[in-house]
Coordinates of C-alpha atoms in Angstrom, one line a residue:
Chain I
M1 CA -33.1 -13.5 -27.8
S2 CA -30.2 -11.2 -26.4
E3 CA -33.2 -8.5 -24.9
K4 CA -34.4 -11.3 -23.6
K5 CA -31.2 -12.1 -21.2
K6 CA -31.0 -9.2 -19.6
V7 CA -33.6 -8.6 -18.1
K8 CA -33.6 -12.1 -17.3
K9 CA -30.1 -9.7 -15.6
V10 CA -31.3 -7.6 -14.2
E11 CA -34.4 -8.9 -12.3
I12 CA -32.1 -11.1 -10.2
R13 CA -29.2 -8.9 -9.0
A14 CA -31.5 -5.8 -8.3
F15 CA -32.3 -3.5 -5.2
S16 CA -36.2 -2.4 -5.1
P17 CA -36.5 1.7 -6.7
G18 CA -37.0 3.2 -3.3
V19 CA -33.9 1.4 -1.5
D20 CA -31.8 1.6 -5.3
L21 CA -32.4 5.3 -5.5
F22 CA -31.1 5.5 -1.4
F23 CA -27.8 3.4 -2.0
S24 CA -26.5 4.9 -4.5
I25 CA -26.7 8.3 -3.4
V26 CA -23.9 6.6 -0.8
V27 CA -22.8 5.2 -3.8
A28 CA -21.4 8.5 -5.2
L29 CA -21.3 10.3 -1.8
F30 CA -18.4 7.7 -1.0
A31 CA -17.0 8.0 -4.6
I32 CA -16.6 11.3 -4.9
S33 CA -15.3 11.8 -1.4
C34 CA -12.0 9.8 -3.2
I35 CA -11.3 12.3 -6.0
I36 CA -13.0 15.8 -3.7
P37 CA -9.4 16.2 -1.9
F38 CA -7.6 16.2 -4.9
I39 CA -10.0 18.2 -6.9
F40 CA -9.5 20.4 -3.9
V41 CA -5.5 20.6 -3.6
I42 CA -5.3 21.8 -7.6
I43 CA -7.2 24.1 -6.5
I44 CA -5.1 24.8 -3.7
S45 CA -2.1 25.7 -5.6
L46 CA -3.9 27.7 -8.7
T47 CA -4.3 30.0 -5.3
S48 CA -2.3 33.1 -5.8
E49 CA -0.5 33.6 -1.9
G50 CA -2.1 36.9 -1.4
S51 CA -5.8 35.2 -1.3
L52 CA -4.0 32.7 0.9
A53 CA -3.5 34.9 2.9
N54 CA -6.1 35.9 4.1
N55 CA -9.3 32.7 3.2
G56 CA -7.1 30.2 3.9
Y57 CA -7.7 27.0 2.6
S58 CA -11.6 27.7 0.3
F59 CA -13.0 25.4 -2.9
W60 CA -14.0 29.1 -4.1
P61 CA -10.5 31.2 -4.1
E62 CA -10.9 35.2 -4.5
A63 CA -7.6 35.0 -7.2
W64 CA -6.7 32.5 -9.4
S65 CA -2.9 32.5 -9.9
F66 CA -0.5 29.9 -11.8
E67 CA 2.9 31.4 -9.9
A68 CA 3.2 27.9 -7.6
Y69 CA 3.5 25.9 -11.4
R70 CA 6.5 29.2 -12.6
Y71 CA 8.0 28.6 -8.9
I72 CA 8.4 24.3 -9.6
F73 CA 9.9 25.6 -12.9
S74 CA 12.1 28.1 -12.8
G75 CA 12.1 29.6 -8.7
Q76 CA 14.9 28.8 -6.4
M77 CA 14.2 24.7 -6.0
S78 CA 13.4 24.4 -8.8
Q79 CA 16.3 22.4 -10.2
K80 CA 15.3 20.4 -6.3
I81 CA 12.1 19.8 -8.2
I82 CA 13.1 18.6 -11.3
R83 CA 15.5 16.5 -10.1
A84 CA 13.4 14.8 -7.9
F85 CA 11.0 14.1 -10.7
G86 CA 13.6 12.8 -13.2
V87 CA 15.1 10.2 -10.6
T88 CA 10.9 9.5 -9.8
I89 CA 11.1 8.8 -13.5
L90 CA 14.3 6.8 -13.6
V91 CA 13.4 4.7 -10.2
T92 CA 9.8 3.8 -11.8
V93 CA 11.1 2.6 -15.5
L94 CA 14.6 0.8 -14.5
G95 CA 12.7 -0.9 -11.2
T96 CA 9.5 -1.9 -13.6
L97 CA 12.2 -3.5 -15.8
L98 CA 13.8 -5.3 -13.9
N99 CA 10.4 -6.3 -11.5
S100 CA 8.5 -7.6 -14.3
T101 CA 12.0 -9.5 -16.0
I102 CA 12.8 -11.2 -12.8
T103 CA 8.9 -12.0 -12.2
S104 CA 8.1 -13.4 -15.6
L105 CA 11.5 -16.0 -15.5
Y106 CA 10.3 -16.7 -12.0
A107 CA 6.6 -17.9 -13.1
Y108 CA 7.6 -19.5 -16.1
A109 CA 10.0 -21.5 -13.9
I110 CA 7.6 -22.8 -11.8
S111 CA 4.7 -23.3 -14.1
R112 CA 6.1 -25.1 -15.6
S113 CA 4.9 -28.8 -15.2
N114 CA 8.1 -29.9 -16.5
F115 CA 10.5 -28.2 -14.6
P116 CA 12.1 -30.6 -11.5
F117 CA 12.2 -28.6 -8.5
R118 CA 8.9 -26.6 -9.4
R119 CA 7.6 -27.8 -5.8
F120 CA 10.7 -26.8 -4.0
F121 CA 11.1 -23.1 -5.8
T122 CA 7.4 -21.8 -5.2
I123 CA 7.5 -22.8 -1.8
F124 CA 10.6 -21.0 -1.7
A125 CA 9.2 -18.0 -3.2
L126 CA 5.5 -18.7 -1.0
I127 CA 7.4 -18.7 2.5
T128 CA 8.6 -14.9 1.3
M129 CA 4.2 -14.1 1.7
L130 CA 4.1 -14.9 4.8
F131 CA 6.6 -13.3 6.7
V132 CA 8.2 -10.5 6.8
P133 CA 12.4 -9.7 8.0
G134 CA 11.2 -7.0 9.9
M135 CA 12.6 -3.3 9.3
V136 CA 15.4 -3.9 11.2
A137 CA 16.6 -6.9 9.8
N138 CA 16.4 -4.9 5.6
Y139 CA 17.9 -3.0 7.1
L140 CA 21.4 -3.6 8.1
V141 CA 21.7 -6.1 5.2
M142 CA 20.7 -3.2 2.8
T143 CA 23.4 -1.1 4.6
N144 CA 25.5 -3.0 5.9
L145 CA 26.5 -6.5 3.4
L146 CA 25.4 -4.9 0.2
Q147 CA 26.5 -2.0 0.7
L148 CA 23.5 0.3 -1.1
K149 CA 23.1 2.9 1.3
D150 CA 22.9 6.5 -1.1
T151 CA 23.0 4.5 -4.3
I152 CA 20.4 4.7 -6.3
W153 CA 19.8 1.2 -6.7
A154 CA 19.0 1.4 -2.7
L155 CA 15.4 2.4 -4.9
I156 CA 15.1 -0.1 -6.8
L157 CA 16.3 -3.3 -5.1
P158 CA 14.0 -3.6 -1.9
L159 CA 11.1 -3.4 -4.6
A160 CA 12.4 -5.4 -7.0
L161 CA 10.6 -8.9 -7.4
G162 CA 7.4 -9.8 -4.6
P163 CA 5.4 -13.6 -4.3
F164 CA 2.0 -12.1 -5.1
N165 CA 3.8 -10.9 -8.9
I166 CA 4.9 -13.8 -9.0
L167 CA 2.0 -15.4 -8.6
V168 CA -0.5 -13.3 -10.9
M169 CA 2.4 -14.7 -13.9
R170 CA 2.2 -18.0 -12.7
T171 CA -1.7 -18.5 -12.9
F172 CA -1.7 -16.8 -16.4
F173 CA 0.7 -18.4 -18.3
R174 CA -0.7 -21.8 -16.9
K175 CA -3.6 -20.4 -18.9
N176 CA -2.3 -18.8 -21.8
V177 CA 0.3 -20.5 -22.6
P178 CA -0.5 -24.5 -23.7
D179 CA 2.1 -27.1 -22.8
S180 CA 1.4 -28.6 -26.6
I181 CA 3.1 -25.3 -28.0
I182 CA 6.1 -25.7 -25.6
E183 CA 5.9 -29.1 -27.2
S184 CA 6.4 -28.1 -30.6
A185 CA 8.8 -25.9 -30.6
R186 CA 10.5 -27.6 -28.6
I187 CA 10.7 -30.7 -31.4
D188 CA 11.4 -28.0 -33.7
G189 CA 14.5 -28.0 -32.2
A190 CA 14.8 -24.7 -30.1
S191 CA 16.1 -23.8 -26.8
E192 CA 14.8 -22.9 -23.7
M193 CA 15.4 -19.4 -23.7
K194 CA 14.6 -19.3 -26.9
I195 CA 11.1 -21.2 -26.2
F196 CA 11.1 -18.2 -23.6
I197 CA 12.1 -15.1 -26.0
R198 CA 10.1 -16.7 -29.3
I199 CA 6.8 -18.0 -28.2
V200 CA 6.3 -17.4 -24.4
L201 CA 7.0 -13.5 -23.7
P202 CA 4.6 -12.3 -26.5
L203 CA 1.4 -14.8 -25.3
A204 CA 2.1 -13.4 -22.2
V205 CA 1.5 -10.0 -22.9
P206 CA -1.5 -8.9 -21.3
G207 CA 0.2 -10.5 -18.1
I208 CA 3.3 -9.1 -18.0
A209 CA 1.1 -5.1 -18.6
T210 CA -0.8 -6.5 -15.2
I211 CA 2.7 -6.6 -13.3
S212 CA 4.2 -4.2 -14.8
L213 CA 1.4 -1.7 -13.8
F214 CA 1.7 -3.5 -9.5
A215 CA 5.1 -3.0 -10.1
A216 CA 5.1 0.8 -11.7
L217 CA 2.8 1.7 -9.0
G218 CA 5.1 0.9 -6.7
Y219 CA 8.4 2.7 -7.0
W220 CA 6.6 6.5 -8.4
N221 CA 4.7 5.7 -4.9
D222 CA 7.2 4.8 -2.7
W223 CA 9.0 6.8 -0.3
F224 CA 9.6 4.6 2.1
N225 CA 13.3 2.8 1.1
A226 CA 14.4 6.9 0.3
L227 CA 13.2 7.4 4.5
L228 CA 15.6 4.0 5.4
Y229 CA 18.3 4.4 2.8
I230 CA 18.9 8.4 1.2
Q231 CA 20.4 11.0 1.9
N232 CA 22.3 12.6 -0.8
D233 CA 20.6 15.4 -2.2
N234 CA 20.3 14.1 -5.7
L235 CA 19.0 10.9 -4.8
V236 CA 15.7 11.6 -3.2
P237 CA 12.6 11.0 -5.6
L238 CA 9.4 13.3 -5.7
Q239 CA 7.7 11.6 -2.7
Y240 CA 10.8 11.9 -0.5
L241 CA 10.5 15.5 -1.6
L242 CA 7.8 16.6 -0.1
M243 CA 7.9 14.5 2.8
K244 CA 11.0 16.3 3.9
I245 CA 8.9 19.7 2.9
Q246 CA 6.5 18.3 5.1
N247 CA 9.3 17.2 8.5
N248 CA 10.6 21.2 7.4
L249 CA 7.5 23.2 7.7
D250 CA 6.8 21.1 11.3
Y251 CA 9.7 21.8 12.6
L252 CA 9.7 25.4 11.4
A253 CA 6.4 25.4 13.1
Q254 CA 6.8 24.1 16.2
N255 CA 9.9 26.0 17.1
A256 CA 8.5 29.9 15.6
G257 CA 11.2 31.2 18.3
M258 CA 13.6 30.0 16.5
S259 CA 12.6 31.7 12.4
A260 CA 14.3 34.1 12.6
Q261 CA 17.4 32.5 13.0
M262 CA 15.9 29.8 10.1
A263 CA 15.1 32.4 7.8
G264 CA 17.4 31.2 4.9
G265 CA 16.4 27.9 5.8
L266 CA 12.6 29.1 4.8
A267 CA 13.2 30.7 2.1
A268 CA 14.7 27.6 0.5
L269 CA 10.8 26.1 1.0
P270 CA 8.1 26.4 -1.4
N271 CA 5.5 28.5 -0.3
E272 CA 2.0 26.9 0.2
S273 CA 0.2 26.9 -3.5
A274 CA 3.8 25.6 -4.2
R275 CA 3.8 23.1 -1.8
M276 CA 0.1 21.9 -2.4
A277 CA 1.7 22.0 -6.9
I278 CA 4.4 19.9 -6.4
V279 CA 1.4 17.0 -5.0
V280 CA -0.6 18.2 -8.3
I281 CA 2.5 17.0 -10.4
S282 CA 3.4 14.2 -8.4
T283 CA -0.1 12.8 -8.5
L284 CA -1.5 14.1 -12.1
P285 CA 0.2 10.9 -13.9
I286 CA -1.6 8.4 -11.6
A287 CA -4.7 10.2 -11.6
I288 CA -4.4 10.4 -15.1
T289 CA -4.0 7.0 -16.1
Y290 CA -4.9 5.2 -13.6
P291 CA -8.7 4.8 -15.1
F292 CA -7.2 3.4 -18.2
F293 CA -4.7 0.9 -16.5
Q294 CA -7.8 0.0 -14.1
K295 CA -9.0 -3.1 -15.7
Y296 CA -5.4 -4.9 -15.4
F297 CA -5.1 -4.0 -12.1
V298 CA -8.4 -5.4 -11.0
G299 CA -7.3 -8.2 -13.4
G300 CA -4.2 -8.9 -12.2
L301 CA -5.8 -9.0 -8.4
T302 CA -8.3 -10.9 -9.0
I303 CA -6.0 -13.8 -11.2
G304 CA -3.5 -13.4 -7.9
G305 CA -6.5 -13.8 -5.5
V306 CA -7.2 -17.0 -7.1
K307 CA -6.7 -20.1 -4.0
E308 CA -5.0 -23.2 -5.3
Chain M
M1 CA 15.5 -19.3 -15.4
A2 CA 14.9 -19.1 -11.1
L3 CA 18.1 -17.8 -10.9
P4 CA 17.9 -13.9 -11.1
G5 CA 15.2 -14.6 -8.6
M6 CA 16.6 -16.6 -5.9
I7 CA 19.1 -14.4 -5.7
W8 CA 16.8 -11.6 -5.0
F9 CA 14.6 -13.6 -1.6
I10 CA 18.7 -15.1 0.0
F11 CA 19.6 -11.2 0.0
F12 CA 16.6 -9.8 0.5
F13 CA 14.4 -12.4 2.3
Y14 CA 16.6 -15.2 3.6
I15 CA 19.3 -13.6 4.5
P16 CA 17.4 -10.2 6.1
V17 CA 15.5 -13.6 8.0
L18 CA 18.4 -14.8 9.2
A19 CA 20.2 -11.2 10.2
N20 CA 17.3 -11.3 13.1
V21 CA 19.9 -12.6 15.7
V22 CA 21.4 -9.0 16.6
A23 CA 17.8 -9.1 18.7
F24 CA 20.0 -11.4 20.8
K25 CA 23.2 -9.7 19.6
D26 CA 25.3 -6.3 21.4
F27 CA 26.3 -5.2 17.9
R28 CA 28.7 -4.1 17.0
I29 CA 29.3 -2.9 13.3
S30 CA 33.0 -4.5 12.2
P31 CA 35.2 -3.1 9.6
D32 CA 35.6 -6.9 7.8
G33 CA 32.3 -6.8 7.0
F34 CA 29.1 -7.8 7.8
F35 CA 29.3 -11.2 8.7
A36 CA 31.9 -10.3 10.5
S37 CA 30.2 -8.0 12.7
L38 CA 27.0 -10.4 13.0
R39 CA 29.8 -12.8 14.6
Q40 CA 31.7 -10.3 16.5
S41 CA 28.6 -8.4 17.9
E42 CA 28.8 -10.6 22.1
W43 CA 25.7 -12.0 23.0
V44 CA 23.6 -10.8 24.7
G45 CA 20.7 -13.2 25.4
F46 CA 17.4 -11.7 25.8
E47 CA 19.0 -8.6 27.5
N48 CA 17.3 -6.4 24.3
F49 CA 14.1 -8.1 24.8
K50 CA 14.4 -7.4 28.9
F51 CA 15.3 -4.0 28.3
L52 CA 11.6 -2.6 25.4
F53 CA 9.8 -5.0 27.5
A54 CA 10.7 -3.1 31.0
S55 CA 10.1 0.6 29.1
N56 CA 6.8 2.1 29.3
D57 CA 6.6 2.7 25.1
A58 CA 6.1 -1.2 24.8
W59 CA 3.0 -1.8 26.7
L60 CA 1.7 1.6 24.4
I61 CA 3.0 0.4 21.6
T62 CA 1.7 -2.6 21.0
R63 CA -1.6 -1.7 22.3
N64 CA -2.2 0.7 20.1
T65 CA -0.8 -1.8 17.0
L66 CA -3.3 -4.3 18.1
V67 CA -6.6 -2.3 18.6
Y68 CA -5.9 -0.2 15.7
N69 CA -5.7 -3.1 13.4
I70 CA -8.5 -5.2 15.2
V71 CA -10.8 -1.9 14.2
F72 CA -9.2 -1.4 11.2
L73 CA -10.0 -5.3 10.4
A74 CA -13.4 -5.3 11.6
F75 CA -14.3 -2.1 9.4
N76 CA -12.2 -2.3 6.2
L77 CA -14.4 -6.5 6.2
F78 CA -17.3 -5.1 7.1
F79 CA -17.6 -2.0 4.8
A80 CA -15.7 -3.9 1.6
I81 CA -18.9 -7.1 1.4
A82 CA -21.0 -4.0 2.2
F83 CA -19.5 -1.8 -0.7
A84 CA -19.6 -5.2 -2.8
I85 CA -22.9 -6.3 -2.6
I86 CA -23.8 -2.6 -3.0
M87 CA -22.0 -3.2 -5.8
S88 CA -23.4 -6.1 -7.0
E89 CA -26.9 -5.3 -6.5
L90 CA -27.3 -1.6 -8.5
R91 CA -29.8 -1.3 -11.2
N92 CA -27.3 1.2 -13.3
K93 CA -24.5 -1.0 -14.4
K94 CA -22.5 1.9 -16.1
A95 CA -22.7 4.1 -13.2
V96 CA -21.4 1.1 -10.6
K97 CA -18.5 1.2 -12.9
V98 CA -17.7 5.2 -12.4
Y99 CA -18.4 4.4 -8.6
H100 CA -16.0 2.1 -9.0
T101 CA -13.5 4.3 -10.5
M102 CA -13.9 6.7 -8.7
S103 CA -13.4 5.6 -5.6
L104 CA -9.7 3.4 -6.0
L105 CA -8.8 6.5 -7.2
P106 CA -7.1 7.2 -3.6
Y107 CA -6.2 3.7 -2.9
F108 CA -3.1 5.0 -5.4
L109 CA -1.9 7.7 -3.6
S110 CA 0.8 7.1 -1.6
W111 CA 0.5 8.9 2.2
V112 CA 2.7 11.1 1.6
V113 CA 0.1 12.7 -0.6
I114 CA -2.9 11.7 1.0
S115 CA -0.3 13.4 4.7
Y116 CA -0.8 16.8 1.9
F117 CA -4.7 15.8 1.7
V118 CA -5.4 15.7 5.6
Y119 CA -3.1 18.8 5.8
A120 CA -4.9 20.9 3.1
F121 CA -8.5 19.8 5.7
L122 CA -6.8 20.3 9.0
S123 CA -3.7 22.9 9.0
P124 CA -4.7 25.1 12.2
D125 CA -4.9 28.2 10.3
K126 CA -6.2 27.7 6.9
G127 CA -7.5 24.4 7.0
I128 CA -11.2 24.3 6.0
L129 CA -12.6 22.6 8.2
N130 CA -11.6 25.1 11.4
H131 CA -12.7 28.1 8.5
L132 CA -16.4 25.8 9.2
L133 CA -16.1 25.3 12.8
V134 CA -14.8 29.0 13.6
S135 CA -17.1 30.3 10.8
N136 CA -20.2 28.1 12.5
G137 CA -19.9 30.1 16.1
G138 CA -16.9 27.3 16.9
Q139 CA -13.3 27.1 18.0
S140 CA -11.0 27.1 16.0
I141 CA -9.1 23.1 16.8
N142 CA -5.4 22.9 17.0
W143 CA -5.8 19.2 15.3
Y144 CA -1.8 18.8 15.2
A145 CA -1.7 19.0 18.7
D146 CA -4.2 17.4 20.3
P147 CA -3.9 14.0 20.1
K148 CA -8.5 12.9 21.1
W149 CA -8.9 13.1 17.3
W150 CA -6.7 11.5 16.1
P151 CA -8.0 7.8 16.4
L152 CA -11.6 8.7 15.0
I153 CA -8.9 10.8 11.9
F154 CA -6.9 7.4 11.8
V155 CA -10.0 4.6 11.5
I156 CA -11.2 7.5 8.8
L157 CA -8.9 7.5 6.6
N158 CA -8.0 3.8 6.5
V159 CA -11.2 2.9 5.5
W160 CA -11.9 5.7 2.8
K161 CA -8.3 4.6 1.5
S162 CA -8.2 0.4 0.9
L163 CA -12.6 0.6 0.8
G164 CA -12.7 0.5 -3.6
Y165 CA -9.2 -1.8 -3.0
N166 CA -10.4 -3.8 -0.7
S167 CA -13.9 -4.8 -2.4
I168 CA -12.5 -5.6 -6.0
I169 CA -12.6 -9.5 -4.4
Y170 CA -14.9 -9.2 -3.1
Y171 CA -17.5 -8.4 -6.2
A172 CA -16.1 -10.4 -8.6
S173 CA -16.5 -13.6 -6.5
V174 CA -20.3 -12.4 -5.2
M175 CA -21.2 -11.5 -9.2
G176 CA -19.6 -14.6 -9.6
I177 CA -22.0 -16.6 -8.0
D178 CA -24.1 -19.0 -10.1
P179 CA -27.4 -17.4 -10.9
T180 CA -29.2 -20.8 -10.4
Y181 CA -29.1 -20.2 -6.5
Y182 CA -31.0 -16.5 -6.7
E183 CA -34.0 -18.3 -9.1
A184 CA -34.0 -21.0 -6.6
A185 CA -34.0 -18.0 -3.4
M186 CA -37.1 -16.1 -5.3
V187 CA -39.0 -19.0 -6.4
D188 CA -38.9 -19.5 -2.6
G189 CA -40.2 -16.4 -2.1
A190 CA -37.2 -14.8 0.1
S191 CA -36.5 -10.9 -0.2
K192 CA -33.5 -8.9 -1.2
W193 CA -32.4 -9.2 1.8
Q194 CA -33.1 -12.7 2.2
Q195 CA -31.0 -13.6 -0.3
I196 CA -28.2 -11.2 0.5
K197 CA -27.6 -13.7 3.8
N198 CA -28.7 -17.0 2.7
V199 CA -27.1 -16.9 -1.0
T200 CA -24.3 -14.1 -0.8
I201 CA -22.7 -14.1 2.8
P202 CA -22.8 -18.0 2.8
Q203 CA -20.9 -17.9 -0.8
I204 CA -18.0 -15.5 0.3
I205 CA -17.4 -17.0 3.8
P206 CA -14.2 -19.1 1.6
M207 CA -12.7 -15.7 0.4
M208 CA -13.4 -13.9 3.9
S209 CA -11.7 -16.5 5.4
V210 CA -8.5 -16.7 3.2
L211 CA -8.0 -12.7 3.1
L212 CA -8.7 -12.7 7.1
I213 CA -6.2 -15.9 7.8
L214 CA -4.1 -13.2 5.9
N215 CA -5.0 -10.1 7.8
I216 CA -3.9 -11.4 10.5
G217 CA -0.5 -12.1 10.0
G218 CA 0.2 -8.4 9.3
I219 CA -1.8 -7.8 12.6
F220 CA 0.8 -7.0 14.3
R221 CA 2.1 -4.6 10.9
A222 CA 1.3 -1.9 11.3
D223 CA 1.3 0.8 7.9
F224 CA 4.3 2.5 8.8
G225 CA 3.1 5.4 6.3
M226 CA -0.3 6.6 8.1
F227 CA 0.8 6.5 11.8
Y228 CA 4.0 8.2 11.0
S229 CA 3.6 10.8 7.9
V230 CA 0.1 11.5 8.4
P231 CA 0.4 13.0 11.9
M232 CA 4.2 14.5 10.5
N233 CA 5.9 12.4 12.9
S234 CA 4.0 15.1 15.8
G235 CA 5.8 14.7 19.2
A236 CA 2.4 15.6 20.4
L237 CA 1.1 12.2 19.1
Y238 CA 3.5 10.0 20.6
Q239 CA 0.7 8.7 22.5
V240 CA -1.5 7.7 19.9
T241 CA 0.7 7.4 16.4
S242 CA 3.0 5.5 18.6
V243 CA 2.3 2.2 16.5
L244 CA 5.3 -0.8 16.4
D245 CA 6.8 0.4 13.3
T246 CA 7.4 3.8 14.1
Y247 CA 8.6 2.9 17.5
I248 CA 11.0 0.6 16.0
Y249 CA 11.7 3.0 12.9
N250 CA 12.9 6.0 15.5
G251 CA 14.1 3.8 17.9
M252 CA 16.9 3.0 14.8
T253 CA 17.5 5.9 13.6
A254 CA 17.0 8.7 15.5
T255 CA 18.3 7.2 18.8
G256 CA 20.7 4.5 16.6
D257 CA 19.7 1.8 19.3
I258 CA 20.2 -1.0 16.8
G259 CA 20.0 -4.1 19.4
M260 CA 16.3 -3.0 21.2
S261 CA 15.1 -1.9 17.6
A262 CA 15.6 -5.5 16.3
A263 CA 14.0 -7.3 19.6
A264 CA 11.3 -4.8 19.0
S265 CA 11.4 -6.2 14.5
L266 CA 12.3 -10.0 16.1
Y267 CA 9.0 -9.3 18.0
Q268 CA 6.9 -7.6 15.4
S269 CA 7.3 -10.4 12.9
A270 CA 7.1 -13.9 14.9
V271 CA 4.0 -13.3 16.9
G272 CA 2.3 -11.4 13.8
S273 CA 3.8 -15.0 12.6
I274 CA 2.4 -16.9 15.2
L275 CA -1.4 -16.1 14.8
L276 CA -1.1 -16.2 10.7
L277 CA -0.7 -20.3 11.5
G278 CA -2.3 -20.1 14.8
A279 CA -5.5 -18.7 12.1
N280 CA -5.3 -20.7 9.5
A281 CA -4.9 -23.9 11.7
I282 CA -8.2 -23.2 13.4
V283 CA -10.2 -22.1 10.3
R284 CA -8.2 -24.9 9.1
K285 CA -10.5 -27.4 11.7
L286 CA -13.7 -25.7 11.1
D287 CA -13.5 -26.0 7.6
P288 CA -10.4 -27.4 5.2
D289 CA -11.7 -25.6 1.6
S290 CA -11.3 -22.0 3.8
A291 CA -7.8 -22.5 5.1
L292 CA -4.5 -21.1 3.2
F293 CA -2.8 -23.4 3.3

């Protein structure tokens, strides 16, 4: 029975063998192009400085070396790098917790049909999806009104909520938390808060996992808020550290004549393979875990894309 | 329960929206706090906008932003749909899963990381591309100083980074099409191409138009990360890398001209919103089911 069904499916959705082969090759080539640069950067980070100087970057270096990783963990910039790693982890963890809490609360409220101002709150959130305040206005409010410049909150708060996550969670609550369960809990005398924590949240774990993932990814990759609001060296996250290194190099390259005076500054910059090693350590957590979370990610995306 | 979310929306959306009035003011920071600065700054009417549009920059950044985004939009739409349809028709479903996983990786990486990837290929002295050029008897190119290549680089990067992501929704909706349509088409003797043209594409048009409307709202917003960090904010390339977002950022931080940056910022938000509402209105007129709201 199941075999019969399988055959039918293949017949409906399938190119003829020649076309199939052609497109398989095209798609495979594209897929490979998506991971090659990352592998390339790993190889560069494992290349010895000597062969970099002689041959430049190459896929098969003359001499391998772990020097770059030793530099990251014990070299003169190691404190900075480890600190940036810590800031990134702290921001990601705190931010993700905050984001999923606020999002779940808000989405739960607007998902319940007996919540009196449901429509108002839904529109209140969705309007933010259609318009953008603009960079300058955000900047003024952040620095001037909220006084968040050079605080860890400048990295956390701007990403603490997003209308898209609210949509995902709202759909999720509606689908997976039937009204009857809440009704029965209410009859048993449970308070709203108790219902939410004891009944709704356990049912919503897969949804929360999904939006936490979106949030965590956003926090891990964020450098823009750091670029705008962070000047204190102790609060630099990894991505922004990478950007600063890049900019300093560029500055030196454009002012080659000045490099003699800048020797002090130059010495503080990590060498080529070490720079690539920082790229690797700031990307590796994502690269390793994303095949596992991809399922949730795709699920959330397709839920959020559903129109009502 | 909605309270924390309300507070966030007020501080990070509604107050900033109102703060856009600085575009019409000569903004001066007052020691009495934010609202005092807003109140005490003098009204200058459209002075900031006049300044902005009188400069050559306004035309350049508007053109760059618009042209890049229209090209990106067209390419993204075409490739995402093509990719989704091809994936849905490939025979080896296990391989499709692997391809999809691989092609999503770039989406999960930040532009800063990608700028290092690009550097590994394009670095003038060490990059692998110049190596290939030289070893094949060509001239090496100083990529970071030659504006001619960057439009092409941006288009490639944009498609490369977002294709896996963009095709997910289309893939889901192609897979969701009722198989009886295909059965009927096959009974009628339709070829694969005819099936795609007459069944698959019409079925995903509502999805297409919703995404298109949303994207049109963003047509005045550039991908700051790509235009700023990938060419490393290189001055030699401004002519082709300067877009509204980078211009506003540079204006706000480097020259400190809050008024003019705010004007550019408001110009960007306002035109984006108008385009979005307009696109939605047009789609609603043509086909009410495909409109966003």
